CSV table of C-alpha atoms in Angstrom, one decimal:
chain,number,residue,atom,x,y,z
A,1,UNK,CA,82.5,98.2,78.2
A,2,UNK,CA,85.0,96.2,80.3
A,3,UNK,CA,87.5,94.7,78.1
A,4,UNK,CA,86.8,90.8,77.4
A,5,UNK,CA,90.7,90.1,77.4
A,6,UNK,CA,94.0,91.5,78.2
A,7,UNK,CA,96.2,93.0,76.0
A,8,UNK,CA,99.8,91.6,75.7
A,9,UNK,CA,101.8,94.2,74.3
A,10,UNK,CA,105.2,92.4,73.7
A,11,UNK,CA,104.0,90.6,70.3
A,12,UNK,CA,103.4,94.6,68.9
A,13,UNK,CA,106.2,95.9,70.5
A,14,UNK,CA,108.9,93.2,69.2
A,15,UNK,CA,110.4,93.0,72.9
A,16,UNK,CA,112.4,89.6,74.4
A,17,UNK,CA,112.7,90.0,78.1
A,18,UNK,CA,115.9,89.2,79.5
A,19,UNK,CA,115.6,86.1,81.5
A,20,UNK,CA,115.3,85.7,85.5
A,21,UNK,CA,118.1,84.6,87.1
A,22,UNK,CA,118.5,82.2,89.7
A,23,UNK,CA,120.0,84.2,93.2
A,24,UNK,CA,122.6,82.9,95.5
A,25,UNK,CA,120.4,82.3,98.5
A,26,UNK,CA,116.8,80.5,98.4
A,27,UNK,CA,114.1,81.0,100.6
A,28,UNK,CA,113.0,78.8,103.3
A,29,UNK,CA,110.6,76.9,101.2
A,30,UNK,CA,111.4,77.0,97.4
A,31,UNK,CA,107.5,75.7,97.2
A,32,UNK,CA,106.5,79.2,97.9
A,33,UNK,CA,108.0,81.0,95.2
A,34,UNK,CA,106.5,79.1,92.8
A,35,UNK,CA,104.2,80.4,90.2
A,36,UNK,CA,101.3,78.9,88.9
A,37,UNK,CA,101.9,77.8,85.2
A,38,UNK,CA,98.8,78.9,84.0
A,39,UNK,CA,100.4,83.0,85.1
A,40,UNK,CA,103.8,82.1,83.3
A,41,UNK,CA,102.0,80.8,80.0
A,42,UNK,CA,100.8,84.0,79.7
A,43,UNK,CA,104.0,85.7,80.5
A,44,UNK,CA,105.6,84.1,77.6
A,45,UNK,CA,102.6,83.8,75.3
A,46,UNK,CA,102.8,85.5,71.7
A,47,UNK,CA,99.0,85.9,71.5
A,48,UNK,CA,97.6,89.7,71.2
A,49,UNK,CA,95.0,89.2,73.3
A,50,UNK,CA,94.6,86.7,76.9
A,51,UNK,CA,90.9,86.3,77.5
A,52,UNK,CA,90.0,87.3,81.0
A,53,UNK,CA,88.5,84.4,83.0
A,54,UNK,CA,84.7,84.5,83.8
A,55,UNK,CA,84.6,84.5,87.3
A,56,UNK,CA,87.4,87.4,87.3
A,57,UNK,CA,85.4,89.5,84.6
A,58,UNK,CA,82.3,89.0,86.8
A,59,UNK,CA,84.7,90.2,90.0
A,60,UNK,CA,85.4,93.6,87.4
A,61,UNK,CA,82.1,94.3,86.6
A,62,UNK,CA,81.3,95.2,90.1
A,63,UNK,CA,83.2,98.5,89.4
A,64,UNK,CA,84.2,98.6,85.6
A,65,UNK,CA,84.6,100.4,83.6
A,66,UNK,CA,86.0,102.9,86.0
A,67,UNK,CA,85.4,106.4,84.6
A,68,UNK,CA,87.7,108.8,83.0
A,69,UNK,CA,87.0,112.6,83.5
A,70,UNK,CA,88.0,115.6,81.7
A,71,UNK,CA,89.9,117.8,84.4
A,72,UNK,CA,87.9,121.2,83.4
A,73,UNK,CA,88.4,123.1,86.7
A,74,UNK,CA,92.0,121.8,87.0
A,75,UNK,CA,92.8,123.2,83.6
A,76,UNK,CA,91.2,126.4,84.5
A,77,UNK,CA,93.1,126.5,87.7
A,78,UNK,CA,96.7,126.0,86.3
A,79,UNK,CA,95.7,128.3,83.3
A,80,UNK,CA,96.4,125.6,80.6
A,81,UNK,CA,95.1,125.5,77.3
A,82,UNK,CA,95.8,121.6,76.9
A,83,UNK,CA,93.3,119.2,78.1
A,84,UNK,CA,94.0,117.0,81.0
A,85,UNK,CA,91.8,114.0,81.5
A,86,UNK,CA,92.2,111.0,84.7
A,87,UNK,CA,91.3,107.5,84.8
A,88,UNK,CA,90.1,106.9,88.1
A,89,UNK,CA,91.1,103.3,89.6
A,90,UNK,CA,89.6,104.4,93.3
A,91,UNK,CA,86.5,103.2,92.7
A,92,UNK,CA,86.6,99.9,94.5
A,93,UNK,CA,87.3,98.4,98.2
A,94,UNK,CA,90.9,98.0,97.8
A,95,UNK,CA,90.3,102.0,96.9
A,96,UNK,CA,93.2,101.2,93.8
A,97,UNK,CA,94.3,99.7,90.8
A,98,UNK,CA,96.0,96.7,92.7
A,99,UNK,CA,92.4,94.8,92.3
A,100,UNK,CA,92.6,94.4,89.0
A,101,UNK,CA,95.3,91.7,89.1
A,102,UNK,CA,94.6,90.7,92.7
A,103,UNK,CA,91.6,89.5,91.4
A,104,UNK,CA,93.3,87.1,88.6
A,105,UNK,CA,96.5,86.2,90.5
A,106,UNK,CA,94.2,85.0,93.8
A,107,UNK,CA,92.0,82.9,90.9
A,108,UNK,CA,95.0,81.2,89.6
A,109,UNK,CA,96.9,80.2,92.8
A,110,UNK,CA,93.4,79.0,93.9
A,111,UNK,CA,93.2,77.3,90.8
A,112,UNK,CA,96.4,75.8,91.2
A,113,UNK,CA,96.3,74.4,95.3
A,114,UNK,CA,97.3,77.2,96.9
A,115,UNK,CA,95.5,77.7,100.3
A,116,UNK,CA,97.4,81.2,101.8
A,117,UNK,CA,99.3,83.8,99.9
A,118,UNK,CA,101.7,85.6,101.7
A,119,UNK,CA,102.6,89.5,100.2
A,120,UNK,CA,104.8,92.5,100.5
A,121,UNK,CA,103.0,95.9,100.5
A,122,UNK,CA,104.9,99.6,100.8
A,123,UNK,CA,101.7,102.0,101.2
A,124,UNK,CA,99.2,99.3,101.7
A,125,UNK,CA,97.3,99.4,98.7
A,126,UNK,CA,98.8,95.7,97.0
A,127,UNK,CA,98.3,93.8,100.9
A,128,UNK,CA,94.3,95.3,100.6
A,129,UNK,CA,94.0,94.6,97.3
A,130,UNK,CA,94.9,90.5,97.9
A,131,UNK,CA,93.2,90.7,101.4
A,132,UNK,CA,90.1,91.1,99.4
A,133,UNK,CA,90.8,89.2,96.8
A,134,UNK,CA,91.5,86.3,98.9
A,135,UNK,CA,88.1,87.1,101.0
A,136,UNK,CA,86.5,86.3,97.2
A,137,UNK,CA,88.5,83.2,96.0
A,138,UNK,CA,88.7,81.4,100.0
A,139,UNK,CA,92.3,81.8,100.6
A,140,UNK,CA,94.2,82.7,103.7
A,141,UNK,CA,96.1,86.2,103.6
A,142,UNK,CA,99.2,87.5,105.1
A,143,UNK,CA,101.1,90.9,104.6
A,144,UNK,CA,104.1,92.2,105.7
A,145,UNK,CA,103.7,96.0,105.8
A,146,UNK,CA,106.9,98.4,105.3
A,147,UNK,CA,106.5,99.4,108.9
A,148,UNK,CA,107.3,103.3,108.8
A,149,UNK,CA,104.3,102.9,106.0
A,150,UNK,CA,101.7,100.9,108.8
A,151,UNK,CA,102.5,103.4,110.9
A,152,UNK,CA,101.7,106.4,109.0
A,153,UNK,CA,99.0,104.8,107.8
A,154,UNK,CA,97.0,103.0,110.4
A,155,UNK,CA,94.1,102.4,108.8
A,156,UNK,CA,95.0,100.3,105.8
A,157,UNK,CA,96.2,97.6,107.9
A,158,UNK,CA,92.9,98.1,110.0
A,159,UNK,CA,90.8,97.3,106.5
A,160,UNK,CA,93.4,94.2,105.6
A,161,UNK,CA,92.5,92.5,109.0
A,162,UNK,CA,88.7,93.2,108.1
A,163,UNK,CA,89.0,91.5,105.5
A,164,UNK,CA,90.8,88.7,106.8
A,165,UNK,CA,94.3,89.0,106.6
A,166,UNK,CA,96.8,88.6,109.3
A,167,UNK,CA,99.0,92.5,109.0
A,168,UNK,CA,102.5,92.2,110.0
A,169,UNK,CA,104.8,94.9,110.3
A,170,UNK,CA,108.4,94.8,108.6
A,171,UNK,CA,110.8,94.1,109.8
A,172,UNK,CA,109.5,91.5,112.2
A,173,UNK,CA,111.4,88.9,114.2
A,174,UNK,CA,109.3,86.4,112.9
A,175,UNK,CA,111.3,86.2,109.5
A,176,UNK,CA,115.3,85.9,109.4
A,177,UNK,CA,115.4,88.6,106.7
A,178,UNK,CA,113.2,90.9,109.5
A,179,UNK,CA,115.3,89.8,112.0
A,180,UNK,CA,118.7,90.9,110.3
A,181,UNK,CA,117.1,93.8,109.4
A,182,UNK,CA,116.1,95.2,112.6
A,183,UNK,CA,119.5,94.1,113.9
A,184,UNK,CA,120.9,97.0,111.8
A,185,UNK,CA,119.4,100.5,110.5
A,186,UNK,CA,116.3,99.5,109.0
A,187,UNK,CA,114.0,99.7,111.8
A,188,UNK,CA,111.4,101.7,109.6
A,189,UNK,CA,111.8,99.1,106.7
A,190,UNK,CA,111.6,99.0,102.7
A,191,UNK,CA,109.8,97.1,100.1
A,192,UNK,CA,112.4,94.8,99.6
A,193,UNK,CA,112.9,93.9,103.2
A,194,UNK,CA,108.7,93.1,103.4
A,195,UNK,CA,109.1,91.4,100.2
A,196,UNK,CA,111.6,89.5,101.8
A,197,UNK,CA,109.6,88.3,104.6
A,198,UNK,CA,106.8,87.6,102.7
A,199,UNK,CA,109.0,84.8,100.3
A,200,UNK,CA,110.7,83.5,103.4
A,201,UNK,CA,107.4,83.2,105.4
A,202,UNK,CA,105.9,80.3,103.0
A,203,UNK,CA,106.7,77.2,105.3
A,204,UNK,CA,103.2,75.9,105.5
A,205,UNK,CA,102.0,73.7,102.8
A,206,UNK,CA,100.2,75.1,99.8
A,207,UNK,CA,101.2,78.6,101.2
A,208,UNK,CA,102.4,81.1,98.3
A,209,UNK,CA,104.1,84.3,97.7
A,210,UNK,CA,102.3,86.6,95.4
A,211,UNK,CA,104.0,89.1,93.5
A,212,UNK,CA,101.8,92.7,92.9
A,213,UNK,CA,103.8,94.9,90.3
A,214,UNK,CA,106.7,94.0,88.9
A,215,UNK,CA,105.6,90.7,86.8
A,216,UNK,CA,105.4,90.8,83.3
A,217,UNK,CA,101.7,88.9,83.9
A,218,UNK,CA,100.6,91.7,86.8
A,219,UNK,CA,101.3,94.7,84.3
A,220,UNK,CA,99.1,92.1,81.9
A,221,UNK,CA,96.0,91.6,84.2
A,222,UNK,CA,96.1,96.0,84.5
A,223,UNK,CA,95.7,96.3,81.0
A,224,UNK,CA,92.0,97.0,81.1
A,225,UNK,CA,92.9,100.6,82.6
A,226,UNK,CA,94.6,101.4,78.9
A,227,UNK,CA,91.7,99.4,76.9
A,228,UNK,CA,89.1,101.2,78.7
A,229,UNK,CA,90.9,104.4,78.6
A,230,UNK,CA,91.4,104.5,74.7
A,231,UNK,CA,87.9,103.6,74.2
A,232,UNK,CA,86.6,106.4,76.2
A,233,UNK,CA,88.8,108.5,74.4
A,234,UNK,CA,87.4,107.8,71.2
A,235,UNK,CA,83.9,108.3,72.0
A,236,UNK,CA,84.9,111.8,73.2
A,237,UNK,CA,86.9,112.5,70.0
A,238,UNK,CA,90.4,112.6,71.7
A,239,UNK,CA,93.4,110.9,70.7
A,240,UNK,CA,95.9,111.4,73.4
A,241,UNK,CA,99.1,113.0,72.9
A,242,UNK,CA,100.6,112.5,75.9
A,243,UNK,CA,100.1,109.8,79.1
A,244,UNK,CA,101.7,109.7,82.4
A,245,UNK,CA,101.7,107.3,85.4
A,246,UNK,CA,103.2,107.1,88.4
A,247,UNK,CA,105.8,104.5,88.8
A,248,UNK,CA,106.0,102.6,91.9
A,249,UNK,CA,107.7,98.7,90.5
A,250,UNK,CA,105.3,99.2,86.9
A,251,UNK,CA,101.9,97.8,87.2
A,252,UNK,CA,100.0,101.2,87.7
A,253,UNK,CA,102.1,102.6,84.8
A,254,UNK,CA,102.2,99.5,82.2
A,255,UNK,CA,98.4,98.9,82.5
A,256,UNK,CA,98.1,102.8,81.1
A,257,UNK,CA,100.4,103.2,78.7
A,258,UNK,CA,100.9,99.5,77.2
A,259,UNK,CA,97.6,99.4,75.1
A,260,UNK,CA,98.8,103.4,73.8
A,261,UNK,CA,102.4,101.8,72.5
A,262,UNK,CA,100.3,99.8,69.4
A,263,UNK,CA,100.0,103.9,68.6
A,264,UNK,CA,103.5,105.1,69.4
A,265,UNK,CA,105.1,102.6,67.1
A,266,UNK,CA,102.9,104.0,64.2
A,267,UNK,CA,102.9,107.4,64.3
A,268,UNK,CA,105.5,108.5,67.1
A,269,UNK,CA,102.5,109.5,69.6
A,270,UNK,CA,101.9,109.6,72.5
A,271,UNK,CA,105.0,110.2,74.6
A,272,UNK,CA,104.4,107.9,77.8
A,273,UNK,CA,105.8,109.6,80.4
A,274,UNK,CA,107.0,107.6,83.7
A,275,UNK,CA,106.7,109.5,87.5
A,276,UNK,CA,108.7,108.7,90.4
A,277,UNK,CA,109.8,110.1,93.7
A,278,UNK,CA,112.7,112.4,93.9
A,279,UNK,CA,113.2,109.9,97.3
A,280,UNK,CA,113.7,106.4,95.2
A,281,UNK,CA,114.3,107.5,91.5
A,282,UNK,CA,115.1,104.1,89.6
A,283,UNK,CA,114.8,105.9,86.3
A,284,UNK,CA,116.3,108.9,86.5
A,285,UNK,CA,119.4,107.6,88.8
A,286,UNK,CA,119.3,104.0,88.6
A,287,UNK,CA,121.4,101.5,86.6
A,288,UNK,CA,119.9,98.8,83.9
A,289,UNK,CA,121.6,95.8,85.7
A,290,UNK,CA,120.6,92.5,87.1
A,291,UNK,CA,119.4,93.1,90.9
A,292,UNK,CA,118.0,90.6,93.5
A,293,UNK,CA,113.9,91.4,92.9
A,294,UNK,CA,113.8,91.4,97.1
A,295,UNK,CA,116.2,91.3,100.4
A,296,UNK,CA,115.8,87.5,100.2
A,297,UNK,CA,118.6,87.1,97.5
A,298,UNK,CA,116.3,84.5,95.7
A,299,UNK,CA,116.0,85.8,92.4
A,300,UNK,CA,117.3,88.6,89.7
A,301,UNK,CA,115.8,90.0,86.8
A,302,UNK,CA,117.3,92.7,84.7
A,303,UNK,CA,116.0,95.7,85.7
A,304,UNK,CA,116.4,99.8,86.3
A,305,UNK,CA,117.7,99.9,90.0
A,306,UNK,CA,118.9,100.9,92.8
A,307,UNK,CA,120.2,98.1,94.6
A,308,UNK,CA,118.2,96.0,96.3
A,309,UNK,CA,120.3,97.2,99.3
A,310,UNK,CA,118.7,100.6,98.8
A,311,UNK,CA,116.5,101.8,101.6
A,312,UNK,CA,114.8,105.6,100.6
A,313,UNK,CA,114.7,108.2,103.0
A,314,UNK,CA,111.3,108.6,104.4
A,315,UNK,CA,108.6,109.8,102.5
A,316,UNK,CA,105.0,109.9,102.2
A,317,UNK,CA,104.5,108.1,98.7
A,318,UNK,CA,104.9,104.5,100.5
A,319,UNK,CA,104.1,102.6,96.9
A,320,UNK,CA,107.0,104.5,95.1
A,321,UNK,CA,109.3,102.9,97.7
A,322,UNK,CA,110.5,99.6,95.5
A,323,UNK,CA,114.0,99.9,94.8
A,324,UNK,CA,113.9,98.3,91.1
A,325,UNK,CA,111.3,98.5,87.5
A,326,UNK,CA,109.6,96.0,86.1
A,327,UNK,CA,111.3,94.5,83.5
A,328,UNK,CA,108.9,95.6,81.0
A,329,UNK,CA,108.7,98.6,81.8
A,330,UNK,CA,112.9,99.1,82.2
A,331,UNK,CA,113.0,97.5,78.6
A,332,UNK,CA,110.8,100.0,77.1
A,333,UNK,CA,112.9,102.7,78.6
A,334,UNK,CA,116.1,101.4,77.6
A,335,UNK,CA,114.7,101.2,73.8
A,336,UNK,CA,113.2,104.9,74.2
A,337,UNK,CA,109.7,103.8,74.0
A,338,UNK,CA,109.2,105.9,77.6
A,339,UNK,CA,110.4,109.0,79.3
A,340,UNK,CA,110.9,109.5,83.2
A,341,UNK,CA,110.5,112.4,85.7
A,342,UNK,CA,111.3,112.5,89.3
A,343,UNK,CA,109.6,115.3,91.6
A,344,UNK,CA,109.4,116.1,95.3
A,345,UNK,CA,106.6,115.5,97.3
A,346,UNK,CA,106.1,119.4,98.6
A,347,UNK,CA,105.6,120.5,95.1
A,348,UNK,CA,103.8,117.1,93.9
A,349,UNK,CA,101.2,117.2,97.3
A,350,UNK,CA,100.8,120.5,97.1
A,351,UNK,CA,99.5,120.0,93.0
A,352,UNK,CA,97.5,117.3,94.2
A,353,UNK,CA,95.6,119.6,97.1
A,354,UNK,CA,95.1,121.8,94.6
A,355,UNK,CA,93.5,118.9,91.7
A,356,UNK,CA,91.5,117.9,95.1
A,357,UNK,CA,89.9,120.9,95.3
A,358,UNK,CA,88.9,121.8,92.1
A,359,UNK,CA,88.2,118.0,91.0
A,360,UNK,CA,86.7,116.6,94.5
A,361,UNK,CA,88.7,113.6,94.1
A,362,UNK,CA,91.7,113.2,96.7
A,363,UNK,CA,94.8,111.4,95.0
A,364,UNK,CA,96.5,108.5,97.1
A,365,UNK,CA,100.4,110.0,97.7
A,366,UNK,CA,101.6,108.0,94.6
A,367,UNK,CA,98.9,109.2,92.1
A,368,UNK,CA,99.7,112.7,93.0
A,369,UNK,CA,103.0,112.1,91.4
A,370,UNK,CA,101.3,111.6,88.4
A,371,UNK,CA,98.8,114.5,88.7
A,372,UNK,CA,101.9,117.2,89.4
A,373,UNK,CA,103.6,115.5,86.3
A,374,UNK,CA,100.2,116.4,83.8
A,375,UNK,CA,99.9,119.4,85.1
A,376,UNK,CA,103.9,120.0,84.2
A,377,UNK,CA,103.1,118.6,80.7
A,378,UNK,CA,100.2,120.9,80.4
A,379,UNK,CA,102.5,123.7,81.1
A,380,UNK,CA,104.9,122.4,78.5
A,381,UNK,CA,102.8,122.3,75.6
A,382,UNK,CA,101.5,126.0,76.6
A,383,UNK,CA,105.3,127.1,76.5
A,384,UNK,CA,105.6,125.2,73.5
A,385,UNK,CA,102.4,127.4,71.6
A,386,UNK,CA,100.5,123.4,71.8
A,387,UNK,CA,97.2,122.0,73.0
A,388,UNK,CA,97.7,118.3,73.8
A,389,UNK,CA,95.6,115.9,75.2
A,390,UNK,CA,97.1,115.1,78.9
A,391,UNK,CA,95.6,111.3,80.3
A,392,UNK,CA,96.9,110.2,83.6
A,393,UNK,CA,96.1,107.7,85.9
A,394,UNK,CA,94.8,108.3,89.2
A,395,UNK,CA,95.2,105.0,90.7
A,396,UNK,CA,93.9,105.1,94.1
A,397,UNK,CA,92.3,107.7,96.6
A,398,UNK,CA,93.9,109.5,99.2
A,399,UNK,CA,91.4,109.2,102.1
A,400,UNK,CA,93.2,106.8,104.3
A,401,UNK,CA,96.5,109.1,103.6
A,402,UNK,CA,95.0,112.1,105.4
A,403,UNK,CA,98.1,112.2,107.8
A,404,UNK,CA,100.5,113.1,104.5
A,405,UNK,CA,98.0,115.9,103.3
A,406,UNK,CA,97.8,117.4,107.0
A,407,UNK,CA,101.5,117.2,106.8
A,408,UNK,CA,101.6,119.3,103.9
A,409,UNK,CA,98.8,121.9,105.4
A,410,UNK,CA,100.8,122.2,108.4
A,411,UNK,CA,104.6,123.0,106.7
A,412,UNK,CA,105.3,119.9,108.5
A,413,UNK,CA,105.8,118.0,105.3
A,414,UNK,CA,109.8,118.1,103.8
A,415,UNK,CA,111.4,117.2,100.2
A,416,UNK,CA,113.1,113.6,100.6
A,417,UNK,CA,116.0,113.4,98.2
A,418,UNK,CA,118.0,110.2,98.0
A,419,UNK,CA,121.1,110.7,98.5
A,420,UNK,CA,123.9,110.2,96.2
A,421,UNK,CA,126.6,108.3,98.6
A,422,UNK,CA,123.9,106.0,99.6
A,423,UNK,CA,122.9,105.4,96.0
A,424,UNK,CA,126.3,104.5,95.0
A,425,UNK,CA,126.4,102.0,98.2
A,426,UNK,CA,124.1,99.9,96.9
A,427,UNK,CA,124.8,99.8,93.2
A,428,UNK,CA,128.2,98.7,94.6
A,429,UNK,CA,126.6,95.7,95.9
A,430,UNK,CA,125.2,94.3,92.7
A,431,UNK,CA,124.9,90.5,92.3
A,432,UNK,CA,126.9,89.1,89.9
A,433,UNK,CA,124.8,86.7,87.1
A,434,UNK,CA,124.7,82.8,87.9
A,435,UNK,CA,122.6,80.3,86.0
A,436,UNK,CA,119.2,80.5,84.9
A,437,UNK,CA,116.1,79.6,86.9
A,438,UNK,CA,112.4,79.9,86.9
A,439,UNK,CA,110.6,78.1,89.4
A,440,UNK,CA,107.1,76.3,87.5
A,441,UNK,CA,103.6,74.8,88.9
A,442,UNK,CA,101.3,72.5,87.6
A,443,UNK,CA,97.8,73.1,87.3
């Protein structure tokens, strides 16, 4: 059954946030970073449950519940004795999770005047996911597009501009932020440089920027993956003892494992377990620190990073790319409540051709992340004389990714590492903390 509300885990988890900080610079257009109220009531709300609006929950019927599927010939392949199951999120046009809160944050904005919303997208996957979600609510769409990423991947921007959106690639000169970035080494771009452009490109009236993953509300509005997932279990007898998710800024990952943490604080299970890419690993060799959110310098939240400065090597995951965490989700870690992995995407692509072929589901670049790491966790509990129950999310298909798989067939394909002098680069150029600020709508 799709879920009626969202879950808010915070009241359960006995968690305060740190608060956002106000940055040094502001965008063109303060106007455009503002958030509808309606989104930030729910952000601070200490209600259990945030009933999903109507005309959204009709929008999620159209493909939820999505389904979750025991793994057998996987397990069979790897030779584990522990059970692996996936919740599949491809199920949909965007072909992702991304919809889920797409969906909700094009209704509010709508809701609340807005008339275009302007986004940053790495792999594509958050710029189709509002394209379409616009395309439903009557909004106007534009997304900047990490360029190395619209290159690799032609045919994501091809479906945003189907659906209506205008597909820029970043940098561009048609944004300050672009423009100093092109002027230096970052021709081929990052998330933070197309978030960036995205905040600074909100000059026109009642035009918005839209944050996909890293809000506290976005990892809210993904909570039905978790709802539906432990519900499934149930009817299949399972209680799952351990669940991964790939990690890209959080959404993917705190939509999974949030609704599991009302277990974890009772009885100590399941370990959540966080994946990320060996090429930007936020986790595993980040700092907890404030960080500018984007390029633009506009605001900070306290979060696992990088450095916003931080620009990974090139790799073939382009949703892992964000340089920071979610809040959330860096709080959880900080207090234990999550553990982290970093792989390479040789070893991670070639687990995911392998899941492909015995599954007939393709994993999008970032799921495979998490498909490698249950497979890994599998292998642990053998080792370890168990037989746990392995869920992971498979957030999105792989079929418009087909030029990273062929460059894994080929040998073409090589490990990206970041490297530790540029690492240290950026985490040198930390922010300092000013005053608080929170820009606020009414609707």
């Amino acid at each position: 059954m799709v879920p009626e509300a969202w879950y808010n885990a915070l009241p359960d988890l006995g968690l305060s946030l740190p608060p956002d900080i106000g940055g040094q610079r502001r965008p063109a257009r303060a106007e455009g970073m503002q958030v509808p109220a309606s989104l930030l009531r729910q952000e601070m709300s200490a209600n259990r449950w945030i009933p999903i609006p109507e005309p959204v929950r009709e929008q999620y019927l159209g493909w939820r519940p999505t389904p979750l599927r025991r793994a057998a010939a996987f397990e069979r392949s790897i030779g584990t004795k522990s059970r692996i199951y996936y919740k599949y999120e491809g199920g949909n046009l965007s072909g992702s999770h991304k919809l889920n809160t797409a969906l909700a944050q094009a209704y509010y904005y709508k809701k609340a005047g807005a008339r275009c919303l302007t986004v940053g997208t790495g792999a594509g996957q958050w710029g189709t996911a509002v394209a379409a979600a616009c395309s439903v609510f009557g909004l106007e769409c534009r997304v900047y597009m990490v360029r190395s990423s619209a290159e690799a991947k032609p045919y994501r921007p091809a479906l945003m501009r189907m659906l209506g959106a205008e597909v820029i690639s970043s940098p561009s000169p048609r944004t300050g932020a672009g423009r100093a970035a092109a002027d230096g080494d970052d021709q081929g771009g990052s998330l933070a440089i197309a978030l960036a452009e995205a905040v600074e490109d909100t000059t026109e009236p009642h035009t918005h920027f839209c944050a996909g993953s890293a809000e506290t509300y976005s990892l809210l509005h993904q909570t039905v993956i978790g709802l539906e997932a432990i519900e499934q279990l149930t009817a299949a007898g399972e209680h799952a003892d351990v669940v991964v998710a790939s990690l890209g800024a959080g959404s993917n990952l705190g939509g999974l494992v949030l609704p599991f943490l009302s277990d974890l604080v009772e009885d100590g299970r399941p370990r959540c377990v966080s994946v990320e890419s060996t090429a930007c690993p936020k986790l595993t060799r980040g700092r907890y620190a404030y960080d500018y959110v984007d390029a633009s310098g506009s605001i900070m939240q306290k979060m696992f990073t990088l450095g916003s400065t931080f620009v990974p090597p090139d790799m073939h995951a382009g949703g892992l790319r964000y340089h920071g965490t979610a809040k959330l989700v860096s709080a959880l870690y900080d207090q234990g409540l999550l553990e982290a992995r970093a792989y390479g995407q040789r070893s991670v692509f070639a687990t995911a051709a392998e899941f492909a072929r015995c599954e007939g589901v393709l994993p999008a670049p970032e799921s495979a992340h998490a498909v490698h790491a249950a497979a890994m966790e599998a292998r642990r509990a053998d080792g370890e004389g168990r037989e746990d129950c392995v869920v992971l999310g498979l957030s999105g298909h792989g079929l418009l990714d087909l030029a990273a798989y062929d460059s894994f067939s080929s040998g073409a394909m090589m490990d990206a590492v970041a490297d530790d002098a540029a690492i240290e680069r950026a985490l040198d150029r930390l922010p300092s903390r000013p005053g608080a600020r929170r820009s606020v709508t009414v609707d």
